[in-house]
mmCIF file of C-alpha atoms and ligand atoms in Angstrom:
data_model
loop_
_atom_site.group_PDB
_atom_site.id
_atom_site.type_symbol
_atom_site.label_atom_id
_atom_site.label_comp_id
_atom_site.label_asym_id
_atom_site.label_seq_id
_atom_site.Cartn_x
_atom_site.Cartn_y
_atom_site.Cartn_z
ATOM 1 C CA MET A 1 41.629 172.786 170.561
ATOM 2 C CA LYS A 2 39.754 173.123 167.215
ATOM 3 C CA LEU A 3 41.946 173.755 164.515
ATOM 4 C CA LEU A 4 41.506 174.780 160.944
ATOM 5 C CA VAL A 5 44.214 173.441 158.844
ATOM 6 C CA VAL A 6 44.315 175.349 155.507
ATOM 7 C CA GLY A 7 46.146 173.177 152.830
ATOM 8 C CA GLY A 8 45.754 170.247 155.339
ATOM 9 C CA ALA A 9 45.480 167.579 152.482
ATOM 10 C CA GLY A 10 49.019 168.289 151.257
ATOM 11 C CA TYR A 11 52.326 166.452 152.199
ATOM 12 C CA ILE A 12 53.079 168.427 155.304
ATOM 13 C CA GLY A 13 49.654 169.425 156.106
ATOM 14 C CA SER A 14 48.429 165.669 156.220
ATOM 15 C CA HIS A 15 51.365 164.539 158.381
ATOM 16 C CA THR A 16 50.428 167.532 160.741
ATOM 17 C CA VAL A 17 46.837 166.684 160.754
ATOM 18 C CA ARG A 18 47.601 163.302 162.054
ATOM 19 C CA GLN A 19 49.880 164.753 164.867
ATOM 20 C CA LEU A 20 47.439 167.173 165.863
ATOM 21 C CA ARG A 21 44.935 164.296 166.221
ATOM 22 C CA ALA A 22 47.359 162.269 168.193
ATOM 23 C CA ALA A 23 47.817 165.139 170.666
ATOM 24 C CA GLY A 24 43.964 165.149 171.000
ATOM 25 C CA HIS A 25 42.919 168.221 168.958
ATOM 26 C CA GLU A 26 39.887 168.502 166.744
ATOM 27 C CA VAL A 27 40.579 169.188 163.000
ATOM 28 C CA VAL A 28 38.785 170.594 160.077
ATOM 29 C CA VAL A 29 40.773 171.009 156.780
ATOM 30 C CA LEU A 30 40.226 173.578 154.036
ATOM 31 C CA ASP A 31 41.889 172.572 150.735
ATOM 32 C CA ASN A 32 41.304 173.122 147.099
ATOM 33 C CA LEU A 33 42.684 169.585 146.296
ATOM 34 C CA THR A 34 44.779 170.615 143.418
ATOM 35 C CA GLY A 35 48.046 169.653 144.957
ATOM 36 C CA GLY A 36 46.856 167.611 147.993
ATOM 37 C CA HIS A 37 44.895 164.356 148.025
ATOM 38 C CA ALA A 38 41.517 163.628 149.964
ATOM 39 C CA GLN A 39 42.957 160.153 150.514
ATOM 40 C CA ALA A 40 45.779 161.481 152.724
ATOM 41 C CA LEU A 41 43.161 162.551 155.423
ATOM 42 C CA PRO A 42 41.751 160.170 158.029
ATOM 43 C CA ALA A 43 38.161 159.132 157.007
ATOM 44 C CA ASP A 44 36.627 161.184 159.929
ATOM 45 C CA VAL A 45 38.423 164.646 159.456
ATOM 46 C CA ALA A 46 36.096 167.225 157.890
ATOM 47 C CA CYS A 47 37.438 168.360 154.521
ATOM 48 C CA VAL A 48 36.022 171.439 152.982
ATOM 49 C CA ARG A 49 36.880 171.805 149.388
ATOM 50 C CA GLY A 50 37.409 175.570 148.995
ATOM 51 C CA ASP A 51 40.306 177.943 147.520
ATOM 52 C CA LEU A 52 41.853 180.736 149.338
ATOM 53 C CA LEU A 53 41.214 182.930 146.413
ATOM 54 C CA ASP A 54 37.605 182.661 147.030
ATOM 55 C CA ALA A 55 37.398 185.404 149.741
ATOM 56 C CA GLU A 56 33.800 184.906 150.313
ATOM 57 C CA ALA A 57 34.236 181.086 150.740
ATOM 58 C CA VAL A 58 37.067 181.468 153.472
ATOM 59 C CA ARG A 59 34.968 183.810 155.616
ATOM 60 C CA THR A 60 32.082 181.374 155.347
ATOM 61 C CA VAL A 61 34.296 178.495 156.481
ATOM 62 C CA LEU A 62 35.766 180.694 159.435
ATOM 63 C CA GLU A 63 32.039 181.682 160.555
ATOM 64 C CA ALA A 64 30.876 178.083 160.202
ATOM 65 C CA HIS A 65 33.700 176.083 162.115
ATOM 66 C CA ARG A 66 35.042 178.978 164.505
ATOM 67 C CA PRO A 67 38.394 177.370 165.022
ATOM 68 C CA ASP A 68 40.425 178.267 168.095
ATOM 69 C CA ALA A 69 43.449 178.469 165.884
ATOM 70 C CA ILE A 70 44.732 178.173 162.173
ATOM 71 C CA ILE A 71 47.536 176.583 160.511
ATOM 72 C CA HIS A 72 48.070 177.588 156.901
ATOM 73 C CA PHE A 73 49.882 175.638 154.547
ATOM 74 C CA ALA A 74 48.092 176.219 151.248
ATOM 75 C CA ALA A 75 50.748 177.110 148.696
ATOM 76 C CA LEU A 76 52.280 176.530 145.241
ATOM 77 C CA ILE A 77 55.754 175.309 146.275
ATOM 78 C CA GLU A 78 57.940 174.617 143.215
ATOM 79 C CA VAL A 79 60.817 177.009 142.942
ATOM 80 C CA GLY A 80 61.603 176.324 139.480
ATOM 81 C CA GLU A 81 58.131 176.656 138.393
ATOM 82 C CA SER A 82 57.608 180.019 140.224
ATOM 83 C CA MET A 83 60.243 181.808 138.078
ATOM 84 C CA GLY A 84 58.258 180.812 134.943
ATOM 85 C CA ALA A 85 54.857 181.708 136.400
ATOM 86 C CA PRO A 86 55.259 184.458 138.636
ATOM 87 C CA GLY A 87 51.856 185.790 138.144
ATOM 88 C CA ARG A 88 50.239 182.323 139.468
ATOM 89 C CA TYR A 89 52.701 182.384 142.396
ATOM 90 C CA TYR A 90 52.118 185.939 143.603
ATOM 91 C CA CYS A 91 48.300 185.649 143.065
ATOM 92 C CA ASN A 92 48.032 182.083 144.831
ATOM 93 C CA ASN A 93 50.336 182.416 147.582
ATOM 94 C CA VAL A 94 50.103 186.290 148.451
ATOM 95 C CA VAL A 95 46.724 187.006 147.418
ATOM 96 C CA GLY A 96 45.478 183.801 149.070
ATOM 97 C CA SER A 97 46.974 184.553 152.022
ATOM 98 C CA LEU A 98 45.880 188.143 152.273
ATOM 99 C CA ASN A 99 42.195 186.732 151.943
ATOM 100 C CA LEU A 100 42.904 184.276 154.753
ATOM 101 C CA LEU A 101 44.176 187.334 157.094
ATOM 102 C CA ASP A 102 41.309 189.511 156.133
ATOM 103 C CA ALA A 103 38.829 186.792 156.848
ATOM 104 C CA ILE A 104 40.480 186.148 160.248
ATOM 105 C CA VAL A 105 40.042 189.769 160.971
ATOM 106 C CA GLN A 106 36.592 189.947 159.937
ATOM 107 C CA THR A 107 35.263 186.942 161.695
ATOM 108 C CA ARG A 108 37.384 186.313 164.786
ATOM 109 C CA VAL A 109 41.277 187.043 165.489
ATOM 110 C CA VAL A 110 42.801 183.660 166.531
ATOM 111 C CA PRO A 111 46.283 182.373 166.459
ATOM 112 C CA LEU A 112 47.785 181.556 163.106
ATOM 113 C CA VAL A 113 50.830 179.365 162.308
ATOM 114 C CA PHE A 114 52.230 179.787 159.049
ATOM 115 C CA SER A 115 54.371 177.516 156.669
ATOM 116 C CA SER A 116 57.518 179.511 155.575
ATOM 117 C CA THR A 117 60.605 178.241 153.962
ATOM 118 C CA ALA A 118 64.500 178.587 154.272
ATOM 119 C CA ALA A 119 64.182 179.928 150.660
ATOM 120 C CA VAL A 120 63.539 183.372 152.422
ATOM 121 C CA TYR A 121 67.341 183.543 153.208
ATOM 122 C CA GLY A 122 68.814 182.896 149.722
ATOM 123 C CA THR A 123 72.420 182.344 149.445
ATOM 124 C CA THR A 124 74.350 183.177 152.500
ATOM 125 C CA ASP A 125 77.903 182.420 154.047
ATOM 126 C CA ASN A 126 76.124 182.696 157.287
ATOM 127 C CA VAL A 127 75.638 178.892 157.903
ATOM 128 C CA PRO A 128 74.312 177.523 160.047
ATOM 129 C CA ILE A 129 71.607 180.157 159.136
ATOM 130 C CA PRO A 130 70.021 181.911 162.338
ATOM 131 C CA GLU A 131 66.541 183.442 162.030
ATOM 132 C CA ASP A 132 67.979 186.856 161.930
ATOM 133 C CA ALA A 133 70.132 186.351 159.095
ATOM 134 C CA PRO A 134 69.373 188.700 156.114
ATOM 135 C CA LEU A 135 66.561 187.977 154.092
ATOM 136 C CA HIS A 136 67.326 187.834 150.222
ATOM 137 C CA PRO A 137 65.035 185.306 148.504
ATOM 138 C CA GLU A 138 66.349 184.329 145.224
ATOM 139 C CA SER A 139 63.247 182.727 143.656
ATOM 140 C CA VAL A 140 59.590 184.122 143.128
ATOM 141 C CA TYR A 141 58.487 181.246 145.477
ATOM 142 C CA GLY A 142 60.640 182.551 148.417
ATOM 143 C CA GLU A 143 59.514 186.098 147.713
ATOM 144 C CA THR A 144 55.891 185.170 147.989
ATOM 145 C CA LYS A 145 56.579 183.280 151.355
ATOM 146 C CA LEU A 146 58.515 186.350 152.614
ATOM 147 C CA MET A 147 55.843 188.624 151.526
ATOM 148 C CA THR A 148 53.358 186.658 153.644
ATOM 149 C CA GLU A 149 55.600 186.720 156.522
ATOM 150 C CA ARG A 150 55.669 190.420 156.463
ATOM 151 C CA MET A 151 51.687 190.527 155.817
ATOM 152 C CA ILE A 152 51.336 188.532 158.964
ATOM 153 C CA GLN A 153 53.598 191.055 160.923
ATOM 154 C CA ALA A 154 51.497 193.927 159.967
ATOM 155 C CA PHE A 155 48.276 192.129 160.992
ATOM 156 C CA HIS A 156 50.008 191.441 164.218
ATOM 157 C CA ALA A 157 50.868 194.996 164.712
ATOM 158 C CA ALA A 158 47.319 196.367 163.515
ATOM 159 C CA HIS A 159 45.119 193.814 164.820
ATOM 160 C CA ALA A 160 46.857 191.724 167.746
ATOM 161 C CA LEU A 161 47.191 188.564 165.357
ATOM 162 C CA PRO A 162 49.021 186.119 167.499
ATOM 163 C CA PHE A 163 51.321 184.173 165.124
ATOM 164 C CA VAL A 164 54.418 181.848 164.771
ATOM 165 C CA VAL A 165 56.069 181.472 161.357
ATOM 166 C CA LEU A 166 58.101 178.031 160.771
ATOM 167 C CA ARG A 167 60.867 178.121 158.062
ATOM 168 C CA TYR A 168 61.255 174.552 156.893
ATOM 169 C CA PHE A 169 64.638 173.357 155.598
ATOM 170 C CA ASN A 170 64.633 170.231 153.399
ATOM 171 C CA VAL A 171 61.439 168.397 154.459
ATOM 172 C CA CYS A 172 61.618 164.630 153.834
ATOM 173 C CA GLY A 173 60.359 161.059 154.782
ATOM 174 C CA ALA A 174 56.958 159.884 155.653
ATOM 175 C CA ALA A 175 54.903 158.650 158.451
ATOM 176 C CA PRO A 176 56.207 155.405 159.685
ATOM 177 C CA GLY A 177 54.001 152.522 158.548
ATOM 178 C CA GLY A 178 54.018 153.788 154.864
ATOM 179 C CA GLU A 179 50.228 155.074 154.810
ATOM 180 C CA ILE A 180 50.799 158.646 153.774
ATOM 181 C CA GLY A 181 53.820 160.277 152.290
ATOM 182 C CA GLU A 182 55.204 162.698 149.575
ATOM 183 C CA ASP A 183 53.271 162.746 146.320
ATOM 184 C CA HIS A 184 53.772 165.961 144.160
ATOM 185 C CA THR A 185 52.737 166.270 140.579
ATOM 186 C CA ASN A 186 56.301 167.462 139.568
ATOM 187 C CA LYS A 187 59.020 165.346 141.367
ATOM 188 C CA THR A 188 62.042 167.315 142.181
ATOM 189 C CA HIS A 189 63.140 166.247 145.551
ATOM 190 C CA LEU A 190 66.221 164.322 146.040
ATOM 191 C CA ILE A 191 64.942 161.485 148.251
ATOM 192 C CA GLU A 192 61.637 161.239 146.413
ATOM 193 C CA LEU A 193 63.520 160.808 143.213
ATOM 194 C CA ALA A 194 65.928 158.399 144.417
ATOM 195 C CA CYS A 195 63.020 156.178 145.757
ATOM 196 C CA LEU A 196 61.370 156.517 142.462
ATOM 197 C CA THR A 197 64.701 155.407 140.666
ATOM 198 C CA ALA A 198 64.981 152.347 143.006
ATOM 199 C CA LEU A 199 61.411 151.421 141.966
ATOM 200 C CA GLY A 200 62.709 151.444 138.306
ATOM 201 C CA GLN A 201 60.417 154.541 137.334
ATOM 202 C CA ARG A 202 63.501 156.561 136.457
ATOM 203 C CA GLU A 203 66.632 155.435 134.790
ATOM 204 C CA LYS A 204 69.353 157.076 137.076
ATOM 205 C CA MET A 205 69.932 159.676 139.649
ATOM 206 C CA MET A 206 71.600 162.899 138.448
ATOM 207 C CA ILE A 207 74.040 164.578 140.851
ATOM 208 C CA PHE A 208 73.609 168.238 140.254
ATOM 209 C CA GLY A 209 77.348 169.298 140.528
ATOM 210 C CA ASP A 210 80.226 167.511 142.458
ATOM 211 C CA ASP A 211 82.480 170.684 142.283
ATOM 212 C CA TYR A 212 80.954 172.747 145.093
ATOM 213 C CA PRO A 213 83.136 173.864 148.099
ATOM 214 C CA THR A 214 82.133 170.960 150.363
ATOM 215 C CA PRO A 215 83.960 167.754 151.527
ATOM 216 C CA ASP A 216 82.629 165.400 148.812
ATOM 217 C CA GLY A 217 81.798 168.337 146.343
ATOM 218 C CA THR A 218 78.226 167.877 146.404
ATOM 219 C CA CYS A 219 75.529 170.272 148.098
ATOM 220 C CA ILE A 220 74.756 170.077 151.711
ATOM 221 C CA ARG A 221 71.019 170.468 153.056
ATOM 222 C CA ASP A 222 69.555 170.161 156.433
ATOM 223 C CA TYR A 223 66.974 167.282 156.099
ATOM 224 C CA VAL A 224 64.049 167.372 158.539
ATOM 225 C CA HIS A 225 61.613 164.578 158.862
ATOM 226 C CA VAL A 226 57.971 165.474 157.873
ATOM 227 C CA GLN A 227 56.722 163.859 161.121
ATOM 228 C CA ASP A 228 59.089 165.895 163.285
ATOM 229 C CA LEU A 229 58.143 169.044 161.431
ATOM 230 C CA ALA A 230 54.473 168.132 161.927
ATOM 231 C CA ASP A 231 55.186 167.921 165.662
ATOM 232 C CA ALA A 232 56.844 171.414 165.459
ATOM 233 C CA HIS A 233 53.408 172.674 164.459
ATOM 234 C CA VAL A 234 51.585 171.074 167.249
ATOM 235 C CA LEU A 235 54.177 172.677 169.685
ATOM 236 C CA ALA A 236 53.840 175.988 168.080
ATOM 237 C CA VAL A 237 49.942 176.071 168.026
ATOM 238 C CA GLU A 238 49.841 174.771 171.680
ATOM 239 C CA ALA A 239 52.256 177.619 172.764
ATOM 240 C CA LEU A 240 50.128 180.226 170.935
ATOM 241 C CA GLU A 241 46.898 178.967 172.782
ATOM 242 C CA ARG A 242 48.805 179.113 176.162
ATOM 243 C CA GLY A 243 49.924 182.701 175.315
ATOM 244 C CA GLN A 244 53.600 181.700 175.694
ATOM 245 C CA MET A 245 54.394 184.094 172.936
ATOM 246 C CA SER A 246 52.391 186.303 170.341
ATOM 247 C CA ALA A 247 54.828 186.586 167.641
ATOM 248 C CA ALA A 248 57.791 184.295 166.739
ATOM 249 C CA THR A 249 59.823 183.079 163.781
ATOM 250 C CA TYR A 250 61.560 179.656 163.947
ATOM 251 C CA ASN A 251 63.797 177.830 161.611
ATOM 252 C CA VAL A 252 63.028 174.014 161.633
ATOM 253 C CA GLY A 253 65.526 171.708 160.872
ATOM 254 C CA LEU A 254 68.037 169.225 162.505
ATOM 255 C CA GLY A 255 70.935 171.766 162.692
ATOM 256 C CA HIS A 256 73.439 169.673 160.742
ATOM 257 C CA GLY A 257 73.500 168.720 157.027
ATOM 258 C CA PHE A 258 74.060 165.807 154.767
ATOM 259 C CA SER A 259 75.617 165.988 151.306
ATOM 260 C CA VAL A 260 73.852 164.677 148.124
ATOM 261 C CA ARG A 261 76.247 161.643 147.925
ATOM 262 C CA GLU A 262 75.520 160.897 151.663
ATOM 263 C CA VAL A 263 71.826 161.053 150.829
ATOM 264 C CA LEU A 264 72.234 158.659 147.886
ATOM 265 C CA GLY A 265 74.525 156.365 150.003
ATOM 266 C CA ALA A 266 71.711 156.059 152.577
ATOM 267 C CA VAL A 267 69.281 155.186 150.035
ATOM 268 C CA ASP A 268 71.703 152.501 148.727
ATOM 269 C CA ALA A 269 71.861 151.136 152.154
ATOM 270 C CA VAL A 270 68.140 150.775 152.480
ATOM 271 C CA ILE A 271 67.307 149.390 149.213
ATOM 272 C CA ALA A 272 70.367 146.939 149.602
ATOM 273 C CA GLU A 273 68.312 145.334 152.661
ATOM 274 C CA GLU A 274 65.958 144.103 149.831
ATOM 275 C CA GLY A 275 68.707 143.001 147.590
ATOM 276 C CA LEU A 276 68.305 145.877 145.207
ATOM 277 C CA PRO A 277 71.488 147.065 143.651
ATOM 278 C CA PRO A 278 73.103 150.726 144.195
ATOM 279 C CA LEU A 279 71.303 153.466 142.302
ATOM 280 C CA PRO A 280 72.775 154.138 139.004
ATOM 281 C CA ARG A 281 73.969 157.898 139.144
ATOM 282 C CA GLU A 282 75.617 160.328 137.041
ATOM 283 C CA ILE A 283 77.381 163.602 137.551
ATOM 284 C CA ALA A 284 75.385 166.505 135.921
ATOM 285 C CA PRO A 285 76.011 170.132 135.695
ATOM 286 C CA ARG A 286 74.989 172.416 138.644
ATOM 287 C CA ARG A 287 71.255 173.188 139.065
ATOM 288 C CA ALA A 288 70.778 176.795 138.779
ATOM 289 C CA GLY A 289 70.019 178.674 142.279
ATOM 290 C CA ASP A 290 71.588 175.771 144.417
ATOM 291 C CA PRO A 291 73.561 177.193 147.276
ATOM 292 C CA PRO A 292 76.363 174.912 148.340
ATOM 293 C CA ARG A 293 75.254 174.615 151.878
ATOM 294 C CA LEU A 294 71.940 175.249 153.678
ATOM 295 C CA VAL A 295 71.850 174.448 157.297
ATOM 296 C CA ALA A 296 69.537 175.518 159.995
ATOM 297 C CA ASP A 297 70.592 177.214 163.244
ATOM 298 C CA ALA A 298 67.773 175.478 165.040
ATOM 299 C CA ARG A 299 68.414 176.391 168.579
ATOM 300 C CA ARG A 300 65.582 178.888 169.068
ATOM 301 C CA ILE A 301 62.776 176.329 168.366
ATOM 302 C CA VAL A 302 64.534 173.895 170.673
ATOM 303 C CA GLU A 303 64.904 176.452 173.439
ATOM 304 C CA ASP A 304 61.519 178.087 173.282
ATOM 305 C CA LEU A 305 59.128 175.241 172.291
ATOM 306 C CA GLY A 306 61.067 172.090 173.388
ATOM 307 C CA PHE A 307 61.363 170.879 169.768
ATOM 308 C CA GLN A 308 63.038 167.517 169.999
ATOM 309 C CA PRO A 309 63.373 165.779 166.415
ATOM 310 C CA GLN A 310 62.807 161.931 166.676
ATOM 311 C CA PHE A 311 64.373 161.281 163.264
ATOM 312 C CA THR A 312 68.134 162.205 163.307
ATOM 313 C CA ASP A 313 69.488 159.243 161.590
ATOM 314 C CA LEU A 314 69.841 159.594 157.711
ATOM 315 C CA LYS A 315 69.185 156.016 157.008
ATOM 316 C CA GLU A 316 66.051 156.029 159.266
ATOM 317 C CA ILE A 317 64.541 159.011 157.566
ATOM 318 C CA VAL A 318 65.046 157.598 154.247
ATOM 319 C CA ARG A 319 63.639 154.228 155.182
ATOM 320 C CA THR A 320 60.327 155.989 156.160
ATOM 321 C CA ALA A 321 60.397 157.428 152.560
ATOM 322 C CA TRP A 322 61.229 154.033 151.025
ATOM 323 C CA GLU A 323 58.355 152.208 152.840
ATOM 324 C CA TRP A 324 55.891 154.706 151.589
ATOM 325 C CA HIS A 325 57.220 154.760 147.936
ATOM 326 C CA ARG A 326 57.521 151.054 147.788
ATOM 327 C CA SER A 327 54.038 150.345 149.010
ATOM 328 C CA HIS A 328 52.672 153.358 146.902
ATOM 329 C CA PRO A 329 54.671 153.208 143.732
ATOM 330 C CA HIS A 330 52.176 155.626 142.080
ATOM 331 C CA GLY A 331 51.289 157.622 144.908
ATOM 332 C CA PHE A 332 47.734 158.153 146.376
ATOM 333 C CA GLU A 333 46.104 157.705 142.917
ATOM 334 C CA GLY A 334 47.804 154.347 142.245
HETATM 335 N N1 LIG B 401 69.527 167.146 143.961
HETATM 336 C C1 LIG B 401 70.459 166.320 142.905
HETATM 337 N N2 LIG B 401 69.743 165.517 142.090
HETATM 338 C C2 LIG B 401 68.268 165.525 141.927
HETATM 339 C C3 LIG B 401 67.507 166.388 142.799
HETATM 340 C C4 LIG B 401 68.214 167.219 143.731
HETATM 341 O O1 LIG B 401 71.602 166.210 142.988
HETATM 342 O O2 LIG B 401 67.865 164.691 141.291
HETATM 343 C C5 LIG B 401 70.282 167.909 144.786
HETATM 344 C C6 LIG B 401 69.944 169.401 144.641
HETATM 345 O O3 LIG B 401 70.819 170.007 143.675
HETATM 346 C C7 LIG B 401 70.239 169.874 146.170
HETATM 347 C C8 LIG B 401 69.819 168.758 146.982
HETATM 348 O O4 LIG B 401 69.944 167.593 145.974
HETATM 349 O O5 LIG B 401 71.533 170.186 146.198
HETATM 350 C C9 LIG B 401 68.612 168.963 147.580
HETATM 351 O O6 LIG B 401 67.630 169.217 146.295
HETATM 352 P P1 LIG B 401 65.843 169.096 146.572
HETATM 353 O O7 LIG B 401 65.321 169.458 145.259
HETATM 354 O O8 LIG B 401 65.481 167.926 147.076
HETATM 355 O O9 LIG B 401 65.627 170.384 147.456
HETATM 356 P P2 LIG B 401 66.145 171.744 147.671
HETATM 357 O O10 LIG B 401 67.211 172.071 148.522
HETATM 358 O O11 LIG B 401 66.343 172.421 146.346
HETATM 359 O O12 LIG B 401 64.790 172.672 147.987
HETATM 360 C C10 LIG B 401 64.314 172.657 149.225
HETATM 361 C C11 LIG B 401 62.693 172.752 149.299
HETATM 362 C C12 LIG B 401 62.222 174.132 148.680
HETATM 363 C C13 LIG B 401 62.925 175.117 149.365
HETATM 364 C C14 LIG B 401 64.651 175.063 149.285
HETATM 365 C C15 LIG B 401 64.977 176.122 150.305
HETATM 366 O O13 LIG B 401 62.215 171.757 148.736
HETATM 367 O O14 LIG B 401 61.031 174.138 148.847
HETATM 368 O O15 LIG B 401 64.788 173.900 149.911
HETATM 369 O O16 LIG B 401 66.213 176.377 149.811
HETATM 370 F F1 LIG B 401 62.645 176.361 148.762
#
């Protein structure tokens, strides 16, 4: 198949481009390169620099490349930032996605895989969280993803747009080999920060709250490896191409969680293999908006698409992240 990967130069997008190519698909990337990195893409993948807010440019790309299917990653992704800059988030994530949907209808309706998030659920006691749990996003970021899901459903109803929505839990790790990995402008993710602390770029790790109602008092999350997540996109787009389904929403996670302390323990174990001391850490107040426990009910994607995560061992997951950060201490630019 020929795939257009929108936002393909980002963290999850670039891992998906690799997995699509490994599965024998042809790939064209559309990316504005504000959050993504051209260096994250194989040299022989065509990368068109363009922004979803430029409706004319989006239509031109679709007409020029005539993809068989589209995977849409392009978005602003920071929960905290979205609360202070709602206009930017609604414009970029919702208007940008609307331009893409309009362009699809104006050129040729082809299957769409959309990158959504567990943030659409908000805080819930219903853990592990099934796809049909109530949707109450607590951030502007989560709201923009839910609005886009709803636009996609409306385009499905009106224009027979086939789609799969993937709701990611905590994405982490890097492709084994350390060639590409996580490199966001603002670093907020637990494993990335822990690796940068091990490299001496941060003084210590803060544990945001140790008084949660969990076994060790710290928050529990479902950490899914970015390469497994990339494989989920390949499975989704291939299932759409086969006509196996025309409208589906899946959680992507392992279906079990790890606490902040367990994650930091795994990082300690990995860096100890190189003789590094345990990470300095300090208990800090709870971070606003962090639910105690977010774990996916991931059975639907396993049953429907045969999703089979390869990275289920926390230490192995952390090791891939560490390999990337150790070999690229300043990310792609370094
Ligand atoms: N944490 C710390 N110290 C840190 C960083 C994080 O204790 O320095 C804790 C957080 O409080 C949280 C856990 O580690 O309990 C994981 O935090 P991350 O920032 O790595 O990830 P989040 O769970 O906040 O966010 C993820 C995705 C978001 C998505 C959200 C859905 O990154 O895009 O899940 O709930 F919106």
